[in-house]
C-alpha atoms as an extended CHARMM CRD file, in Angstrom:
* protein
*
       239  EXT
         1         1  MET       CA             82.6840000000      -14.8450000000      -11.3000000000  PROA      1               0.0000000000
         2         2  LEU       CA             83.8960000000      -17.4700000000      -13.8210000000  PROA      2               0.0000000000
         3         3  LYS       CA             84.2460000000      -16.7390000000      -17.4780000000  PROA      3               0.0000000000
         4         4  LEU       CA             84.6930000000      -19.3620000000      -19.4520000000  PROA      4               0.0000000000
         5         5  ILE       CA             86.0220000000      -18.9340000000      -23.0760000000  PROA      5               0.0000000000
         6         6  PRO       CA             85.4940000000      -22.1090000000      -25.0440000000  PROA      6               0.0000000000
         7         7  ALA       CA             88.2720000000      -23.2820000000      -28.0690000000  PROA      7               0.0000000000
         8         8  THR       CA             86.4450000000      -21.9940000000      -30.7610000000  PROA      8               0.0000000000
         9         9  ASP       CA             86.9050000000      -18.4390000000      -29.3680000000  PROA      9               0.0000000000
        10        10  ARG       CA             90.8820000000      -18.3590000000      -29.5210000000  PROA      10              0.0000000000
        11        11  TYR       CA             92.4290000000      -16.3910000000      -32.0130000000  PROA      11              0.0000000000
        12        12  HSD       CA             94.3110000000      -18.6070000000      -34.4820000000  PROA      12              0.0000000000
        13        13  ALA       CA             96.9290000000      -16.9120000000      -36.1340000000  PROA      13              0.0000000000
        14        14  THR       CA             97.4600000000      -17.1470000000      -39.9060000000  PROA      14              0.0000000000
        15        15  PRO       CA             99.4270000000      -20.3190000000      -40.1510000000  PROA      15              0.0000000000
        16        16  THR       CA            102.9590000000      -20.1430000000      -41.6450000000  PROA      16              0.0000000000
        17        17  ASN       CA            104.9130000000      -23.3460000000      -42.8330000000  PROA      17              0.0000000000
        18        18  TRP       CA            106.4480000000      -24.0120000000      -39.5840000000  PROA      18              0.0000000000
        19        19  LEU       CA            104.1010000000      -22.4990000000      -37.0200000000  PROA      19              0.0000000000
        20        20  SER       CA            100.6790000000      -22.6900000000      -35.9070000000  PROA      20              0.0000000000
        21        21  SER       CA             99.6250000000      -20.7960000000      -32.9820000000  PROA      21              0.0000000000
        22        22  TYR       CA             96.5250000000      -20.1160000000      -30.9710000000  PROA      22              0.0000000000
        23        23  TYR       CA             96.6180000000      -16.4240000000      -28.9040000000  PROA      23              0.0000000000
        24        24  LEU       CA             94.5160000000      -16.3580000000      -26.0320000000  PROA      24              0.0000000000
        25        25  LEU       CA             95.0170000000      -12.6230000000      -25.3430000000  PROA      25              0.0000000000
        26        26  SER       CA             96.1100000000       -9.8230000000      -28.0100000000  PROA      26              0.0000000000
        27        27  TYR       CA             99.1700000000      -10.4110000000      -29.6180000000  PROA      27              0.0000000000
        28        28  ALA       CA            100.5220000000       -9.5190000000      -32.7780000000  PROA      28              0.0000000000
        29        29  ASP       CA             98.3200000000       -9.3410000000      -35.8730000000  PROA      29              0.0000000000
        30        30  TYR       CA             95.6330000000       -9.8670000000      -32.9380000000  PROA      30              0.0000000000
        31        31  ASN       CA             94.3130000000       -6.7340000000      -31.5070000000  PROA      31              0.0000000000
        32        32  ASP       CA             91.4320000000       -6.8320000000      -28.8130000000  PROA      32              0.0000000000
        33        33  PRO       CA             91.1710000000       -3.4620000000      -26.6550000000  PROA      33              0.0000000000
        34        34  ASP       CA             88.7930000000       -6.0480000000      -24.6370000000  PROA      34              0.0000000000
        35        35  ASN       CA             91.3330000000       -8.8360000000      -24.2510000000  PROA      35              0.0000000000
        36        36  GLU       CA             94.8270000000       -6.8350000000      -23.9220000000  PROA      36              0.0000000000
        37        37  HSD       CA             95.8110000000       -8.4360000000      -20.5120000000  PROA      37              0.0000000000
        38        38  PHE       CA             94.2500000000      -10.5230000000      -17.4520000000  PROA      38              0.0000000000
        39        39  GLY       CA             96.0800000000       -8.8880000000      -14.4750000000  PROA      39              0.0000000000
        40        40  PRO       CA            100.0340000000       -9.1850000000      -15.5050000000  PROA      40              0.0000000000
        41        41  LEU       CA             99.1210000000      -11.8120000000      -18.2830000000  PROA      41              0.0000000000
        42        42  ARG       CA             99.9490000000      -10.3650000000      -21.2310000000  PROA      42              0.0000000000
        43        43  ALA       CA            100.2190000000      -13.0560000000      -23.9450000000  PROA      43              0.0000000000
        44        44  PHE       CA             99.2440000000      -16.8630000000      -23.6610000000  PROA      44              0.0000000000
        45        45  ASN       CA            100.2550000000      -18.3310000000      -26.8640000000  PROA      45              0.0000000000
        46        46  ASP       CA             99.2940000000      -22.4370000000      -27.8190000000  PROA      46              0.0000000000
        47        47  ALA       CA            102.0350000000      -22.9890000000      -30.3970000000  PROA      47              0.0000000000
        48        48  THR       CA            103.0180000000      -25.8410000000      -32.8630000000  PROA      48              0.0000000000
        49        49  ILE       CA            106.3190000000      -25.4590000000      -34.1460000000  PROA      49              0.0000000000
        50        50  GLN       CA            107.3980000000      -27.9570000000      -37.0440000000  PROA      50              0.0000000000
        51        51  GLY       CA            110.5760000000      -29.6480000000      -37.5120000000  PROA      51              0.0000000000
        52        52  LYS       CA            113.3470000000      -27.2170000000      -38.3080000000  PROA      52              0.0000000000
        53        53  GLY       CA            111.3980000000      -24.1310000000      -38.0900000000  PROA      53              0.0000000000
        54        54  GLY       CA            111.2850000000      -21.4250000000      -34.9040000000  PROA      54              0.0000000000
        55        55  TYR       CA            111.0590000000      -17.9780000000      -33.9930000000  PROA      55              0.0000000000
        56        56  PRO       CA            114.2450000000      -16.1090000000      -35.2570000000  PROA      56              0.0000000000
        57        57  GLN       CA            115.8330000000      -13.6920000000      -32.9690000000  PROA      57              0.0000000000
        58        58  GLN       CA            113.7360000000      -10.9650000000      -31.8250000000  PROA      58              0.0000000000
        59        59  PRO       CA            113.9490000000       -7.8370000000      -29.1990000000  PROA      59              0.0000000000
        60        60  ARG       CA            112.2800000000       -8.2370000000      -25.7710000000  PROA      60              0.0000000000
        61        61  SER       CA            112.2790000000       -5.7300000000      -22.6760000000  PROA      61              0.0000000000
        62        62  GLU       CA            110.4500000000       -5.4220000000      -19.7400000000  PROA      62              0.0000000000
        63        63  MET       CA            108.7920000000       -8.7640000000      -19.7720000000  PROA      63              0.0000000000
        64        64  GLU       CA            108.7020000000      -12.0880000000      -17.9820000000  PROA      64              0.0000000000
        65        65  ILE       CA            108.3860000000      -15.1030000000      -20.4020000000  PROA      65              0.0000000000
        66        66  VAL       CA            107.8420000000      -18.5160000000      -19.5830000000  PROA      66              0.0000000000
        67        67  THR       CA            107.5940000000      -21.3080000000      -21.8380000000  PROA      67              0.0000000000
        68        68  LEU       CA            106.4660000000      -24.9820000000      -21.2570000000  PROA      68              0.0000000000
        69        69  VAL       CA            107.4060000000      -27.4150000000      -23.5470000000  PROA      69              0.0000000000
        70        70  LEU       CA            104.5170000000      -30.2140000000      -23.8530000000  PROA      70              0.0000000000
        71        71  ASP       CA            105.8490000000      -31.9170000000      -26.8630000000  PROA      71              0.0000000000
        72        72  GLY       CA            109.4300000000      -32.3200000000      -28.2530000000  PROA      72              0.0000000000
        73        73  GLU       CA            112.1280000000      -29.7240000000      -27.9330000000  PROA      73              0.0000000000
        74        74  LEU       CA            113.2940000000      -26.3410000000      -28.5510000000  PROA      74              0.0000000000
        75        75  GLN       CA            116.6650000000      -24.6370000000      -28.4630000000  PROA      75              0.0000000000
        76        76  HSD       CA            117.4660000000      -20.9880000000      -26.9590000000  PROA      76              0.0000000000
        77        77  ASP       CA            119.7900000000      -18.6730000000      -27.7890000000  PROA      77              0.0000000000
        78        78  ASP       CA            120.3230000000      -14.9430000000      -27.0480000000  PROA      78              0.0000000000
        79        79  THR       CA            122.3200000000      -11.9090000000      -26.7200000000  PROA      79              0.0000000000
        80        80  VAL       CA            123.0460000000      -12.0660000000      -23.7350000000  PROA      80              0.0000000000
        81        81  GLY       CA            124.7560000000      -15.4570000000      -23.8420000000  PROA      81              0.0000000000
        82        82  ASN       CA            122.4160000000      -18.1730000000      -22.8720000000  PROA      82              0.0000000000
        83        83  ARG       CA            122.2800000000      -21.0570000000      -24.8750000000  PROA      83              0.0000000000
        84        84  GLY       CA            120.4250000000      -24.4780000000      -24.0990000000  PROA      84              0.0000000000
        85        85  THR       CA            117.6290000000      -26.8620000000      -25.2620000000  PROA      85              0.0000000000
        86        86  ILE       CA            114.2200000000      -27.5670000000      -23.4710000000  PROA      86              0.0000000000
        87        87  LYS       CA            112.3890000000      -31.1430000000      -23.7810000000  PROA      87              0.0000000000
        88        88  LYS       CA            109.2830000000      -32.1970000000      -22.8680000000  PROA      88              0.0000000000
        89        89  GLY       CA            108.3060000000      -31.5310000000      -19.6300000000  PROA      89              0.0000000000
        90        90  ASP       CA            110.9630000000      -28.8860000000      -19.1110000000  PROA      90              0.0000000000
        91        91  ALA       CA            110.1560000000      -25.1000000000      -18.5920000000  PROA      91              0.0000000000
        92        92  GLN       CA            112.0210000000      -21.6810000000      -19.2280000000  PROA      92              0.0000000000
        93        93  ARG       CA            112.2210000000      -18.5550000000      -17.7550000000  PROA      93              0.0000000000
        94        94  ILE       CA            113.3480000000      -15.2670000000      -19.6970000000  PROA      94              0.0000000000
        95        95  THR       CA            113.7260000000      -12.0160000000      -18.0990000000  PROA      95              0.0000000000
        96        96  ALA       CA            113.6960000000       -9.7130000000      -20.7250000000  PROA      96              0.0000000000
        97        97  GLY       CA            114.5860000000       -6.5320000000      -18.1810000000  PROA      97              0.0000000000
        98        98  THR       CA            116.5050000000       -4.0250000000      -19.8200000000  PROA      98              0.0000000000
        99        99  GLY       CA            116.7310000000       -5.6380000000      -23.0890000000  PROA      99              0.0000000000
       100       100  LEU       CA            117.7090000000       -8.9600000000      -25.1640000000  PROA      100             0.0000000000
       101       101  ALA       CA            116.9260000000      -10.7250000000      -28.3580000000  PROA      101             0.0000000000
       102       102  HSD       CA            116.4720000000      -14.1790000000      -28.3430000000  PROA      102             0.0000000000
       103       103  ALA       CA            116.0250000000      -16.8730000000      -30.7350000000  PROA      103             0.0000000000
       104       104  GLU       CA            113.5310000000      -20.2390000000      -30.1760000000  PROA      104             0.0000000000
       105       105  MET       CA            114.1440000000      -23.1880000000      -32.7510000000  PROA      105             0.0000000000
       106       106  ASN       CA            113.2490000000      -26.5310000000      -33.1610000000  PROA      106             0.0000000000
       107       107  ALA       CA            116.2940000000      -28.5170000000      -34.7420000000  PROA      107             0.0000000000
       108       108  THR       CA            114.5060000000      -32.1170000000      -34.6870000000  PROA      108             0.0000000000
       109       109  ASP       CA            112.4580000000      -33.2980000000      -37.6200000000  PROA      109             0.0000000000
       110       110  THR       CA            109.0140000000      -33.2780000000      -35.3420000000  PROA      110             0.0000000000
       111       111  PRO       CA            107.0700000000      -30.7940000000      -34.0810000000  PROA      111             0.0000000000
       112       112  THR       CA            107.1480000000      -28.9440000000      -30.9790000000  PROA      112             0.0000000000
       113       113  HSD       CA            104.2100000000      -28.3650000000      -28.6530000000  PROA      113             0.0000000000
       114       114  ILE       CA            104.7790000000      -25.0990000000      -26.3620000000  PROA      114             0.0000000000
       115       115  TYR       CA            102.7250000000      -22.6580000000      -23.9270000000  PROA      115             0.0000000000
       116       116  GLN       CA            104.3190000000      -19.5890000000      -23.9330000000  PROA      116             0.0000000000
       117       117  ILE       CA            103.0820000000      -17.1550000000      -21.0530000000  PROA      117             0.0000000000
       118       118  TRP       CA            104.0730000000      -13.2470000000      -20.8850000000  PROA      118             0.0000000000
       119       119  LEU       CA            103.8580000000      -11.3820000000      -17.8750000000  PROA      119             0.0000000000
       120       120  LEU       CA            104.1960000000       -7.7600000000      -16.9110000000  PROA      120             0.0000000000
       121       121  PRO       CA            107.4070000000       -7.1510000000      -14.6380000000  PROA      121             0.0000000000
       122       122  SER       CA            106.9250000000       -6.0050000000      -10.8200000000  PROA      122             0.0000000000
       123       123  GLN       CA            110.1210000000       -4.2730000000      -11.2620000000  PROA      123             0.0000000000
       124       124  SER       CA            111.3570000000       -2.4710000000      -14.2960000000  PROA      124             0.0000000000
       125       125  GLY       CA            114.9890000000       -2.0380000000      -15.0880000000  PROA      125             0.0000000000
       126       126  LEU       CA            116.5340000000       -5.3830000000      -14.4070000000  PROA      126             0.0000000000
       127       127  ALA       CA            119.4630000000       -7.1770000000      -15.9690000000  PROA      127             0.0000000000
       128       128  PRO       CA            117.9730000000       -9.2130000000      -18.7440000000  PROA      128             0.0000000000
       129       129  CYS       CA            118.4240000000      -13.1190000000      -17.3040000000  PROA      129             0.0000000000
       130       130  TYR       CA            117.7720000000      -16.5690000000      -18.3490000000  PROA      130             0.0000000000
       131       131  GLU       CA            116.6500000000      -20.0120000000      -16.5430000000  PROA      131             0.0000000000
       132       132  GLN       CA            115.5090000000      -23.2900000000      -17.4670000000  PROA      132             0.0000000000
       133       133  LYS       CA            114.7680000000      -26.7070000000      -15.2530000000  PROA      133             0.0000000000
       134       134  ASP       CA            113.4030000000      -29.7190000000      -15.7720000000  PROA      134             0.0000000000
       135       135  VAL       CA            110.3780000000      -29.5670000000      -13.6520000000  PROA      135             0.0000000000
       136       136  ASN       CA            108.8370000000      -32.9720000000      -14.7610000000  PROA      136             0.0000000000
       137       137  LEU       CA            105.3250000000      -31.7060000000      -15.6100000000  PROA      137             0.0000000000
       138       138  PHE       CA            103.6390000000      -34.8880000000      -16.8040000000  PROA      138             0.0000000000
       139       139  ASP       CA            105.1020000000      -36.9000000000      -13.4300000000  PROA      139             0.0000000000
       140       140  ALA       CA            102.7860000000      -35.5580000000      -10.7120000000  PROA      140             0.0000000000
       141       141  SER       CA             98.9750000000      -36.5390000000      -10.2060000000  PROA      141             0.0000000000
       142       142  ASN       CA             96.3200000000      -35.4400000000       -8.6500000000  PROA      142             0.0000000000
       143       143  LYS       CA             97.7420000000      -32.0830000000       -7.1060000000  PROA      143             0.0000000000
       144       144  LEU       CA             98.8390000000      -28.5910000000       -8.4590000000  PROA      144             0.0000000000
       145       145  VAL       CA            102.2760000000      -28.4870000000       -9.0200000000  PROA      145             0.0000000000
       146       146  PRO       CA            103.8410000000      -24.6440000000       -8.8780000000  PROA      146             0.0000000000
       147       147  ILE       CA            106.3310000000      -24.6180000000      -11.8730000000  PROA      147             0.0000000000
       148       148  ALA       CA            107.3760000000      -20.5250000000      -11.7760000000  PROA      148             0.0000000000
       149       149  SER       CA            106.4570000000      -18.0160000000       -9.0380000000  PROA      149             0.0000000000
       150       150  GLY       CA            107.4920000000      -14.5510000000       -7.7530000000  PROA      150             0.0000000000
       151       151  GLN       CA            105.8260000000      -15.5210000000       -4.4300000000  PROA      151             0.0000000000
       152       152  LYS       CA            108.7250000000      -15.9480000000       -1.9570000000  PROA      152             0.0000000000
       153       153  VAL       CA            107.1940000000      -18.5220000000       -0.0140000000  PROA      153             0.0000000000
       154       154  LEU       CA            107.6470000000      -20.9480000000       -2.7020000000  PROA      154             0.0000000000
       155       155  GLU       CA            111.1760000000      -22.0350000000       -3.3040000000  PROA      155             0.0000000000
       156       156  ASP       CA            113.0040000000      -24.1780000000       -6.0760000000  PROA      156             0.0000000000
       157       157  LEU       CA            111.1010000000      -22.9040000000       -8.7140000000  PROA      157             0.0000000000
       158       158  LEU       CA            111.6340000000      -21.1850000000      -11.9300000000  PROA      158             0.0000000000
       159       159  TYR       CA            111.4880000000      -17.2980000000      -10.3510000000  PROA      159             0.0000000000
       160       160  ILE       CA            109.7430000000      -14.7350000000      -12.2160000000  PROA      160             0.0000000000
       161       161  ASN       CA            109.5940000000      -10.9650000000      -11.6400000000  PROA      161             0.0000000000
       162       162  SER       CA            106.2920000000      -11.0500000000      -10.9710000000  PROA      162             0.0000000000
       163       163  ASN       CA            103.8440000000      -11.4740000000       -8.1090000000  PROA      163             0.0000000000
       164       164  SER       CA            102.3660000000      -14.5330000000       -9.6300000000  PROA      164             0.0000000000
       165       165  THR       CA            102.5700000000      -18.4030000000       -9.7900000000  PROA      165             0.0000000000
       166       166  ILE       CA            102.1640000000      -20.8370000000      -12.6670000000  PROA      166             0.0000000000
       167       167  TYR       CA            101.0130000000      -24.4420000000      -11.7130000000  PROA      167             0.0000000000
       168       168  TRP       CA            100.6420000000      -27.5670000000      -13.6620000000  PROA      168             0.0000000000
       169       169  CYS       CA             98.1650000000      -30.5050000000      -12.5530000000  PROA      169             0.0000000000
       170       170  ASN       CA             97.8360000000      -33.9050000000      -13.8810000000  PROA      170             0.0000000000
       171       171  LEU       CA             93.9870000000      -34.8770000000      -12.9230000000  PROA      171             0.0000000000
       172       172  ASP       CA             92.6650000000      -38.5150000000      -13.0570000000  PROA      172             0.0000000000
       173       173  ALA       CA             88.9490000000      -38.8450000000      -13.8100000000  PROA      173             0.0000000000
       174       174  ASP       CA             86.8420000000      -38.5550000000      -11.0460000000  PROA      174             0.0000000000
       175       175  GLU       CA             89.7390000000      -36.8390000000       -8.9590000000  PROA      175             0.0000000000
       176       176  THR       CA             89.3170000000      -33.5420000000       -6.9900000000  PROA      176             0.0000000000
       177       177  VAL       CA             91.5300000000      -30.8630000000       -6.5220000000  PROA      177             0.0000000000
       178       178  ARG       CA             91.0070000000      -27.3710000000       -4.2590000000  PROA      178             0.0000000000
       179       179  PHE       CA             92.7180000000      -24.1030000000       -4.9410000000  PROA      179             0.0000000000
       180       180  LYS       CA             92.0890000000      -21.3710000000       -2.5740000000  PROA      180             0.0000000000
       181       181  THR       CA             92.2440000000      -17.8330000000       -3.7250000000  PROA      181             0.0000000000
       182       182  PHE       CA             91.0170000000      -14.3340000000       -2.7940000000  PROA      182             0.0000000000
       183       183  PRO       CA             89.0120000000      -11.5080000000       -4.0250000000  PROA      183             0.0000000000
       184       184  ILE       CA             92.3980000000       -9.6610000000       -4.7680000000  PROA      184             0.0000000000
       185       185  ARG       CA             93.6620000000      -12.4650000000       -7.2090000000  PROA      185             0.0000000000
       186       186  ASN       CA             92.7120000000      -13.5730000000      -10.2690000000  PROA      186             0.0000000000
       187       187  THR       CA             92.5700000000      -17.0100000000      -11.5160000000  PROA      187             0.0000000000
       188       188  PHE       CA             93.3600000000      -18.2480000000      -15.1520000000  PROA      188             0.0000000000
       189       189  ILE       CA             93.1430000000      -21.9890000000      -16.1730000000  PROA      189             0.0000000000
       190       190  TYR       CA             93.3930000000      -23.4160000000      -19.3160000000  PROA      190             0.0000000000
       191       191  VAL       CA             93.1770000000      -27.4480000000      -20.5050000000  PROA      191             0.0000000000
       192       192  LEU       CA             95.8950000000      -29.1240000000      -22.5380000000  PROA      192             0.0000000000
       193       193  GLU       CA             93.3920000000      -32.0930000000      -22.8210000000  PROA      193             0.0000000000
       194       194  GLY       CA             90.5970000000      -33.9980000000      -20.9730000000  PROA      194             0.0000000000
       195       195  HSD       CA             87.6010000000      -32.3870000000      -19.2030000000  PROA      195             0.0000000000
       196       196  ILE       CA             87.1020000000      -30.6720000000      -15.9250000000  PROA      196             0.0000000000
       197       197  PHE       CA             84.3760000000      -28.7210000000      -13.7500000000  PROA      197             0.0000000000
       198       198  VAL       CA             85.2450000000      -26.0330000000      -12.0600000000  PROA      198             0.0000000000
       199       199  ASN       CA             82.8980000000      -24.9320000000       -9.5390000000  PROA      199             0.0000000000
       200       200  GLY       CA             80.2210000000      -26.8280000000      -11.4830000000  PROA      200             0.0000000000
       201       201  LEU       CA             81.2620000000      -24.9090000000      -14.8200000000  PROA      201             0.0000000000
       202       202  ASP       CA             82.1350000000      -27.4630000000      -17.7790000000  PROA      202             0.0000000000
       203       203  VAL       CA             85.4430000000      -26.7030000000      -19.2320000000  PROA      203             0.0000000000
       204       204  GLY       CA             87.0580000000      -29.1090000000      -21.9160000000  PROA      204             0.0000000000
       205       205  THR       CA             90.1590000000      -29.5340000000      -23.9260000000  PROA      205             0.0000000000
       206       206  SER       CA             91.6430000000      -26.1550000000      -25.1520000000  PROA      206             0.0000000000
       207       207  ASP       CA             89.2540000000      -24.0120000000      -23.0910000000  PROA      207             0.0000000000
       208       208  GLN       CA             90.1410000000      -21.2100000000      -20.8540000000  PROA      208             0.0000000000
       209       209  LEU       CA             88.6720000000      -20.2360000000      -17.6420000000  PROA      209             0.0000000000
       210       210  ARG       CA             89.0400000000      -16.6680000000      -15.9740000000  PROA      210             0.0000000000
       211       211  ALA       CA             88.0510000000      -16.6690000000      -12.4030000000  PROA      211             0.0000000000
       212       212  THR       CA             87.6440000000      -12.7870000000      -10.7250000000  PROA      212             0.0000000000
       213       213  ASP       CA             86.5770000000      -12.3100000000       -6.7540000000  PROA      213             0.0000000000
       214       214  GLU       CA             86.4860000000      -16.2340000000       -5.8630000000  PROA      214             0.0000000000
       215       215  HSD       CA             87.5460000000      -17.5970000000       -2.7630000000  PROA      215             0.0000000000
       216       216  VAL       CA             88.1660000000      -21.1310000000       -3.6600000000  PROA      216             0.0000000000
       217       217  LEU       CA             87.9170000000      -23.1970000000       -6.8830000000  PROA      217             0.0000000000
       218       218  GLU       CA             86.6130000000      -27.0080000000       -6.7500000000  PROA      218             0.0000000000
       219       219  ILE       CA             88.2500000000      -28.4070000000       -9.6060000000  PROA      219             0.0000000000
       220       220  GLN       CA             86.9400000000      -31.8810000000      -10.5080000000  PROA      220             0.0000000000
       221       221  ALA       CA             88.0570000000      -34.3380000000      -13.8090000000  PROA      221             0.0000000000
       222       222  THR       CA             85.4000000000      -35.9850000000      -15.7120000000  PROA      222             0.0000000000
       223       223  ALA       CA             88.1590000000      -37.5650000000      -17.5350000000  PROA      223             0.0000000000
       224       224  ASP       CA             91.9090000000      -37.6830000000      -17.0870000000  PROA      224             0.0000000000
       225       225  ALA       CA             92.6530000000      -33.9330000000      -17.6570000000  PROA      225             0.0000000000
       226       226  ARG       CA             95.9350000000      -32.0390000000      -17.9340000000  PROA      226             0.0000000000
       227       227  PHE       CA             95.6290000000      -28.2870000000      -17.4120000000  PROA      227             0.0000000000
       228       228  VAL       CA             97.6730000000      -24.8860000000      -16.7030000000  PROA      228             0.0000000000
       229       229  LEU       CA             96.1160000000      -22.4610000000      -13.9910000000  PROA      229             0.0000000000
       230       230  LEU       CA             97.9800000000      -19.1860000000      -13.0200000000  PROA      230             0.0000000000
       231       231  ASP       CA             97.4000000000      -17.5110000000      -10.0460000000  PROA      231             0.0000000000
       232       232  LEU       CA             97.7760000000      -13.5840000000      -10.7400000000  PROA      232             0.0000000000
       233       233  PRO       CA             97.2200000000      -10.1580000000       -8.9240000000  PROA      233             0.0000000000
       234       234  VAL       CA             94.2690000000       -8.0380000000       -9.8540000000  PROA      234             0.0000000000
       235       235  SER       CA             95.8230000000       -4.4150000000       -9.2330000000  PROA      235             0.0000000000
       236       236  PRO       CA             98.5070000000       -3.0720000000      -10.9830000000  PROA      236             0.0000000000
       237       237  ALA       CA            100.2550000000       -2.0120000000       -7.5850000000  PROA      237             0.0000000000
       238       238  ASN       CA            100.8560000000       -5.4300000000       -6.9310000000  PROA      238             0.0000000000
       239       239  TYR       CA            102.1840000000       -6.9750000000       -9.8860000000  PROA      239             0.0000000000
C-alpha cells in the first residue's frame, strides 16, 4: 500500500528569527496521535538554520539521530567531548544511548539546510557516541546509495543502532531505480527536489511517500530528482 502525503500537509513549526522547520512526524509543538512514528522512525525534520543561529545544547537519550547537510554547514558540540563541522554532502550520526547533551550551530553568515532523522534504537543502555562522514550526497547518479545503516550486510557506512538503512538518490530525468522490499519492511521516501513516480504514483518536491506491504518499488524520475529513502522494519521486535 502506498500513502502519499503532499508537501502542503507538512507541519510548519512556528518560525523564529533563526529557524524554519517542517516536521513530518509528531515533534515538539506538533502532536498528532496518528503520526507519532512510522516503524522506528520517530522524527523527520526538514530545517533551514539562518546564519549565526542554531540549536542550543539539549539533552537526548535512547535515540539514533542522523543529520544530512543539504546546503551550508553545521558545527556539533556535545557533553561527551565530540566536536566537528559537517558541510554540504556530509552526514552525522549520534547514538544518544544513556544520555548526552548536544548543540548544533551555524557559525556562517549563510543559511544551512538539513534533514534530521530520529530512529528508535534496537538496543538500549549503550554508551553515547558520535560519528561524521563525507558521504558525497550529491555525487552519485541514478542509484540508491546507502548512507547509514544498522544492517550488517552493508559496510563502510555510518553505523546506526537500528535495523534500518537510509539511502540517498540523485535520479536523472527518465531514469529508473528499483528498490526491493518485503511485507515485513516499511519504506519512507521524501523528495528534496524534482518529481518521481513510485509504482505509478506521482511524488513531487517536499512530498513524502510511506509504503507498506510492498515487494518492489519502481521509482522513475520525470524531471531530475533528489530524494531520501528509508528502509525500516515493521515490527518493534525487529527495530
